[in-house]
Protein backbone atom coordinates (compact mmCIF):
# COMPACT_ATOMS: atom_id res chain seq x y z
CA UNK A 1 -8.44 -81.40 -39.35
CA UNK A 2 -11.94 -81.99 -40.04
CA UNK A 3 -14.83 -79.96 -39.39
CA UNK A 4 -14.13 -76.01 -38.21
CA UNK A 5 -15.92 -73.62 -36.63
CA UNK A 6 -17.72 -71.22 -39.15
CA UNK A 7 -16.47 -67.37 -38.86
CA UNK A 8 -20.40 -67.19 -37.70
CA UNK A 9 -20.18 -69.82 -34.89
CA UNK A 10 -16.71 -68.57 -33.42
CA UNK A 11 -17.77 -64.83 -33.19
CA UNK A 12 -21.26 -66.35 -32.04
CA UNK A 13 -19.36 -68.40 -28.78
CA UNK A 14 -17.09 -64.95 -28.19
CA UNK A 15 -20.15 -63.02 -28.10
CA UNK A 16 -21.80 -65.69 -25.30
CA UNK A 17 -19.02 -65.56 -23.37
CA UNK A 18 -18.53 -63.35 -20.35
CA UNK A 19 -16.57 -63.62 -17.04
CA UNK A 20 -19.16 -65.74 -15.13
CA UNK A 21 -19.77 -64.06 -11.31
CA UNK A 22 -21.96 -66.74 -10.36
CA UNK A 23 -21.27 -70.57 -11.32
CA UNK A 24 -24.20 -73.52 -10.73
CA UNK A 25 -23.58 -76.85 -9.36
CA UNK A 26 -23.26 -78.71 -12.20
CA UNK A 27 -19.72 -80.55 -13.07
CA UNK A 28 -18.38 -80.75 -16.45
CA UNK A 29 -18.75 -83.94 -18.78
CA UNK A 30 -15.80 -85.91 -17.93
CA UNK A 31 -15.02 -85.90 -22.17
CA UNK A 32 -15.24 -81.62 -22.13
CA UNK A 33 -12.90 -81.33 -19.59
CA UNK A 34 -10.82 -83.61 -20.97
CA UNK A 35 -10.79 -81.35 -24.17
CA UNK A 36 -10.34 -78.55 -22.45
CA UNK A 37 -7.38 -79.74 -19.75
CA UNK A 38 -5.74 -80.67 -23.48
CA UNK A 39 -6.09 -77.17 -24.58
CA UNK A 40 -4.17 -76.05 -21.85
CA UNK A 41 -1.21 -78.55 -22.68
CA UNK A 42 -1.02 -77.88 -26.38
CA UNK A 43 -0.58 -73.93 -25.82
CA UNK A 44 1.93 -72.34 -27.74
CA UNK A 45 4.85 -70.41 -25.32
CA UNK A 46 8.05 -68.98 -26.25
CA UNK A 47 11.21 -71.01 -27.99
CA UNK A 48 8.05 -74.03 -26.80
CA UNK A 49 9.87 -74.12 -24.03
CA UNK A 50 6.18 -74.63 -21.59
CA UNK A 51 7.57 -72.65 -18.28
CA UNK A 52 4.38 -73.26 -16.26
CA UNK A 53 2.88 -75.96 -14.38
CA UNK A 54 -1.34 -76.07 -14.07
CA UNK A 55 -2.99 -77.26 -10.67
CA UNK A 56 -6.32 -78.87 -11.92
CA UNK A 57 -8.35 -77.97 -8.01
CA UNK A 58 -11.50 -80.51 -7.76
CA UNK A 59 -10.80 -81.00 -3.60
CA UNK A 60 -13.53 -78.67 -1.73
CA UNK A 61 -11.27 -78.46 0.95
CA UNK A 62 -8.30 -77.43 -0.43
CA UNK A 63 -10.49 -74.62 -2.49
CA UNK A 64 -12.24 -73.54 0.77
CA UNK A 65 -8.50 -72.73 1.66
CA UNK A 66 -8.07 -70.71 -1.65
CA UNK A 67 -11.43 -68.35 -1.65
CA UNK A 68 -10.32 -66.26 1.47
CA UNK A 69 -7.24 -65.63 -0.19
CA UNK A 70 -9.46 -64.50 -3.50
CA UNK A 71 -11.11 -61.88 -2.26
CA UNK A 72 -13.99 -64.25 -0.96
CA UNK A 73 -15.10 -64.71 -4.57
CA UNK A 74 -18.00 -67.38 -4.88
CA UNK A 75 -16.24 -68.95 -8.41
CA UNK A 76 -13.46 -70.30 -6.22
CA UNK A 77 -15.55 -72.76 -4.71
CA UNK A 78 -18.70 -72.99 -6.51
CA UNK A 79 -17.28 -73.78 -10.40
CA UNK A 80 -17.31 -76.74 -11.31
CA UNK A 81 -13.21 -77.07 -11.70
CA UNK A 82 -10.98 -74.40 -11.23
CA UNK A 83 -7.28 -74.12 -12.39
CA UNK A 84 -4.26 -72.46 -11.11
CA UNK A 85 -1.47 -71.43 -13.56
CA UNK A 86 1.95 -71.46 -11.98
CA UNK A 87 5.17 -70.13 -13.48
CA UNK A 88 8.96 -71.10 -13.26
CA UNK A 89 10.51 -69.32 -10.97
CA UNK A 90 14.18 -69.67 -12.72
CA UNK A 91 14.58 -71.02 -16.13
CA UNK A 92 17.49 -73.05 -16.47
CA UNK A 93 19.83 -74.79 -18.69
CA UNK A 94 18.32 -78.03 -17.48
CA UNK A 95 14.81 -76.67 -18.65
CA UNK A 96 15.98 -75.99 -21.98
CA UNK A 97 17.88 -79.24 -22.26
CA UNK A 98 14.84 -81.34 -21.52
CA UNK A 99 12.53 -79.71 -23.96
CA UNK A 100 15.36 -80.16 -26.46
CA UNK A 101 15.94 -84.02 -26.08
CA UNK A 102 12.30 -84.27 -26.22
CA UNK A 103 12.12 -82.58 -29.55
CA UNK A 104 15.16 -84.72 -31.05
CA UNK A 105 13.47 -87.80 -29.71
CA UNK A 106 9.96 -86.68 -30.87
CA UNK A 107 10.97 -85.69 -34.35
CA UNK A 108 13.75 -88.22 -34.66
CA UNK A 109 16.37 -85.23 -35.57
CA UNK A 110 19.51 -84.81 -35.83
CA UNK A 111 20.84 -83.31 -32.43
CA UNK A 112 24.00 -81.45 -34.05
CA UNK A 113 21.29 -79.86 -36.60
CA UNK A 114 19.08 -78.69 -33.84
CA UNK A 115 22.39 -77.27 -31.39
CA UNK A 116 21.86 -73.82 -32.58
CA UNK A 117 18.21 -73.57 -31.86
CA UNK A 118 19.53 -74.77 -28.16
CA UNK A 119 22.00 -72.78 -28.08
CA UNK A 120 19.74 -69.83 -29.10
CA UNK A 121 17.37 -70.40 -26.50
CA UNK A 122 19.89 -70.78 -23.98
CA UNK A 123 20.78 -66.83 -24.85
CA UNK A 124 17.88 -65.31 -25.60
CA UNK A 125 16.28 -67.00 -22.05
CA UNK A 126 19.01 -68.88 -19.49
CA UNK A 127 21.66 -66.33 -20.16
CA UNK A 128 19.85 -62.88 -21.34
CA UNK A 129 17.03 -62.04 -18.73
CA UNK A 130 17.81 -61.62 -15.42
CA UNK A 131 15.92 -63.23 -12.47
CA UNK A 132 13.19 -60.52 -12.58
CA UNK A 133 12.88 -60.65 -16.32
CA UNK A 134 12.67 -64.73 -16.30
CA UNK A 135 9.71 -64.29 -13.92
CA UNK A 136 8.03 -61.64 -15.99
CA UNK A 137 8.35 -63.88 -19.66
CA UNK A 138 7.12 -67.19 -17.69
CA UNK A 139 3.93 -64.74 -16.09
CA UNK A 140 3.34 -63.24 -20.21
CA UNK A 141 3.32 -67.65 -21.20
CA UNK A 142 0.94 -68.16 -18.80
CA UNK A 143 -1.56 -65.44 -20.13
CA UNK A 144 -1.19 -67.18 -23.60
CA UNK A 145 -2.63 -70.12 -21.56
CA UNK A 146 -5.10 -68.71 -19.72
CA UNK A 147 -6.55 -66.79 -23.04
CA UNK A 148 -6.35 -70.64 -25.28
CA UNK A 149 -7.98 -72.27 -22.07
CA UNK A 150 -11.06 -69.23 -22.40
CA UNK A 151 -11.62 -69.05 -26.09
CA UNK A 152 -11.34 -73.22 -26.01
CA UNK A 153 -14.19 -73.41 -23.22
CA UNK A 154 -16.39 -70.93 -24.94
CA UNK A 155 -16.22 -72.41 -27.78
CA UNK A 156 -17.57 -75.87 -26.58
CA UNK A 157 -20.66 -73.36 -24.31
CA UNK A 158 -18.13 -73.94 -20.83
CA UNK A 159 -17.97 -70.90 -18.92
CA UNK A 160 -15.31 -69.12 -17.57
CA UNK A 161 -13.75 -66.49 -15.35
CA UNK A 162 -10.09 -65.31 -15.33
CA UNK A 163 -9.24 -64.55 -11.45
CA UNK A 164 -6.47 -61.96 -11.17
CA UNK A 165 -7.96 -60.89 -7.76
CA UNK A 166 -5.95 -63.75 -5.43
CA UNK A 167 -3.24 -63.50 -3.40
CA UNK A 168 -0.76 -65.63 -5.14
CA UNK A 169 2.17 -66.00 -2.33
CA UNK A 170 -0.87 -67.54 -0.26
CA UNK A 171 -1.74 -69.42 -2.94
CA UNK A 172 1.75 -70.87 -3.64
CA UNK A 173 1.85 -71.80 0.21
CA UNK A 174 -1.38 -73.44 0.22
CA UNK A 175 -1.02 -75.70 -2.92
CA UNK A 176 2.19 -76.66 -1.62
CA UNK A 177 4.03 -75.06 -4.03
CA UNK A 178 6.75 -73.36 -1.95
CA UNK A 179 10.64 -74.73 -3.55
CA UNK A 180 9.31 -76.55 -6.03
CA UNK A 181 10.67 -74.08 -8.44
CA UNK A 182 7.12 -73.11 -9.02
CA UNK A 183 5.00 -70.07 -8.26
CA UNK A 184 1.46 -69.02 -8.87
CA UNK A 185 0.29 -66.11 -10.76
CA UNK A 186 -3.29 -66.43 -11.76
CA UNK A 187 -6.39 -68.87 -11.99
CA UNK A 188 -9.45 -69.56 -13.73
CA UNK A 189 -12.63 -70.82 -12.88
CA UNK A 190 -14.36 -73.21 -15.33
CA UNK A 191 -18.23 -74.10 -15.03
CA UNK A 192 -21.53 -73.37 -16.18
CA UNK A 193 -23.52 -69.81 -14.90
CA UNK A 194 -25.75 -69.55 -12.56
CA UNK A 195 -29.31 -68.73 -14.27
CA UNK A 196 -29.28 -66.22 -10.93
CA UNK A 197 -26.29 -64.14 -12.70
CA UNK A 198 -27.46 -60.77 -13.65
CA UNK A 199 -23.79 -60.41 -15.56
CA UNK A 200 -24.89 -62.68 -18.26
CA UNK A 201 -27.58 -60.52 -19.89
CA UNK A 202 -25.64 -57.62 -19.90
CA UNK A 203 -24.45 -56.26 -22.87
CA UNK A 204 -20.84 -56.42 -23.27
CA UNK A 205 -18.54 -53.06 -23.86
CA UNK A 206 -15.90 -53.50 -26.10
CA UNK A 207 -14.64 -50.25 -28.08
CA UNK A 208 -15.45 -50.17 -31.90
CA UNK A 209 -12.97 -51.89 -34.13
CA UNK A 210 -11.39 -48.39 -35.35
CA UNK A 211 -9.92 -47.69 -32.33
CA UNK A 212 -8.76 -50.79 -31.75
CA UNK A 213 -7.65 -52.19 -35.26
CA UNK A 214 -5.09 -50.71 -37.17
CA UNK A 215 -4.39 -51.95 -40.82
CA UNK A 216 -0.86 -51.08 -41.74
């Protein structure tokens, strides 16, 4: 890695951002979304094992469909991309066997070296949650995604607003999603604000690091 952020500049893009009520017309530079759609594939998830599928929505039409399912909210259709994060509805051996032959291939390792790393993830995730408790680690993966895909936007001045507020069995219907093994749970919309957004010059509310912040 070359050049980093200075502690100053990170804290400094934080700061700017805010979740973004109002988006403006203008589309993303074809390289910054690039960055940013690459952000989303190189988050980290549990065991790596990547139990979500992202639905990159440019078509108007198809996102006309979404905003009365999201509580009418403008950033649906007016941002300049928006992305849906879907989860696995069953993890399987299969899933676990792919991402393994991909990380023997990858690294050029020795399969019988790696077995106990499959093995382990087959029992800590195929074997030891139940359906219910599958669905519930794939919906915690996708947050780690949705948080990377945030702090990587404001970083590069991209705006952003997480949108827990759809209806996400309408959503899976819509997209097409329905026994694909796929489900969604939350979006995002990614833009620029609106100069007419009165949210942006607010100040924002956090609680002081003392309550927060424990040092053990």
């Amino acid at each position: 890695m070359n050049a980093a952020l200075t502690p100053a500049q990170l804290l400094a893009s934080l700061e700017w951002r805010y979740a973004t009520k109002a988006f403006d017309t203008r589309k993303l530079p074809d390289a910054t979304w690039a960055a940013l759609e690459e952000s989303l594939r190189l988050t980290p998830s549990s065991f790596g094992l990547q139990p979500w599928k992202f639905l990159v929505i440019t078509d108007p039409a198809v996102r006309a469909k979404l905003r009365p399912v999201s509580w009418n909210q403008t950033q649906v259709t007016d941002a300049s991309h928006l992305v849906v994060f879907a989860r696995r509805t069953e993890v399987t051996e299969q899933d676990v066997n792919e991402f393994f032959h991909q990380m023997v291939a990858e690294r050029q390792a020795d399969p019988a070296a790696l077995e106990p790393y499959r093995q382990m993830m087959i029992g800590g995730v195929v074997k030891g949650k139940d359906p219910a408790a599958q669905k519930e680690w794939a919906a915690r993966q996708l947050y780690i995604a949705l948080g990377q895909l945030m702090g990587a936007a404001a970083a590069l001045a991209v705006d952003t607003c997480a949108l827990e507020g759809i209806d996400p069995a309408a959503y899976t219907e819509i997209l097409g999603l329905k026994g694909t093994g796929y489900e969604v749970v939350v979006a995002c919309a990614v833009g620029y604000r609106s100069g007419a957004d009165k949210y942006a010059q607010l100040k924002k509310i956090r609680y002081p690091k003392a309550r927060v912040i424990a040092q053990v």
